[in-house]
Amino acid sequence: IILGIYALPAMFYWISQASLAAVIIHAVGDLIAGPQTLKVFWQVSPIEFFIFWIGVIVTIFSSIEIGIYTTIISSGVLLLFRIAKARGQFVGRVQVEQVKLSINNYIHLTTRNIYVPLDHSDGSNPTIIPVSS
């Protein structure tokens, strides 16, 4: 594509505009989202689905540039809102050991740290007390 933009503009003069339009339409045709893709957009995040449609509508009725600006600004505002409203929890460290059962005893293999909420709101075992460090 870069080669076509920089090296071939003189050749584009001799190609009809209809042929160039057909090439562009063919190249962009695969970018159109199908109904199944839109359904997945809706299932993943309905708010971002609406931002997508706002961008499509603004692009159709104004220009591509304004449509891109609209979607970028809308997504940026949504991102800033989600960052501002992020839920935080205090976590504590729990040491987890991997052991292997042999015939006569346990063999210690590895130890690693995991981090769980101090209030056990994630459903972790309430008898295990995390160390706040």
PDB file of N, CA and C in Angstrom, residues 94-98 110-114:
ATOM      1  N   VAL A  94      -0.945 -14.615  50.303  1.00  0.00           N
ATOM      2  CA  VAL A  94      -1.073 -15.972  50.816  1.00  0.00           C
ATOM      3  C   VAL A  94      -0.036 -16.817  50.098  1.00  0.00           C
ATOM      4  N   GLN A  95       0.723 -17.600  50.878  1.00  0.00           N
ATOM      5  CA  GLN A  95       1.723 -18.466  50.266  1.00  0.00           C
ATOM      6  C   GLN A  95       1.084 -19.812  49.946  1.00  0.00           C
ATOM      7  N   VAL A  96       1.231 -20.215  48.683  1.00  0.00           N
ATOM      8  CA  VAL A  96       0.659 -21.471  48.218  1.00  0.00           C
ATOM      9  C   VAL A  96       1.808 -22.418  47.915  1.00  0.00           C
ATOM     10  N   GLU A  97       1.703 -23.634  48.417  1.00  0.00           N
ATOM     11  CA  GLU A  97       2.746 -24.625  48.187  1.00  0.00           C
ATOM     12  C   GLU A  97       2.205 -25.737  47.309  1.00  0.00           C
ATOM     13  N   GLN A  98       3.013 -26.141  46.365  1.00  0.00           N
ATOM     14  CA  GLN A  98       2.656 -27.280  45.530  1.00  0.00           C
ATOM     15  C   GLN A  98       3.371 -28.492  46.106  1.00  0.00           C
ATOM     16  N   THR A 110       7.163 -26.601  44.997  1.00  0.00           N
ATOM     17  CA  THR A 110       7.388 -25.164  44.820  1.00  0.00           C
ATOM     18  C   THR A 110       6.486 -24.373  45.751  1.00  0.00           C
ATOM     19  N   THR A 111       6.875 -23.113  45.954  1.00  0.00           N
ATOM     20  CA  THR A 111       6.083 -22.173  46.740  1.00  0.00           C
ATOM     21  C   THR A 111       5.922 -20.901  45.923  1.00  0.00           C
ATOM     22  N   ARG A 112       4.712 -20.349  45.935  1.00  0.00           N
ATOM     23  CA  ARG A 112       4.483 -19.090  45.239  1.00  0.00           C
ATOM     24  C   ARG A 112       3.480 -18.267  46.036  1.00  0.00           C
ATOM     25  N   ASN A 113       3.460 -16.977  45.749  1.00  0.00           N
ATOM     26  CA  ASN A 113       2.548 -16.062  46.434  1.00  0.00           C
ATOM     27  C   ASN A 113       1.350 -15.767  45.547  1.00  0.00           C
ATOM     28  N   ILE A 114       0.169 -15.738  46.160  1.00  0.00           N
ATOM     29  CA  ILE A 114      -1.024 -15.248  45.477  1.00  0.00           C
ATOM     30  C   ILE A 114      -1.606 -14.129  46.338  1.00  0.00           C
TER      31      ILE A 114
END
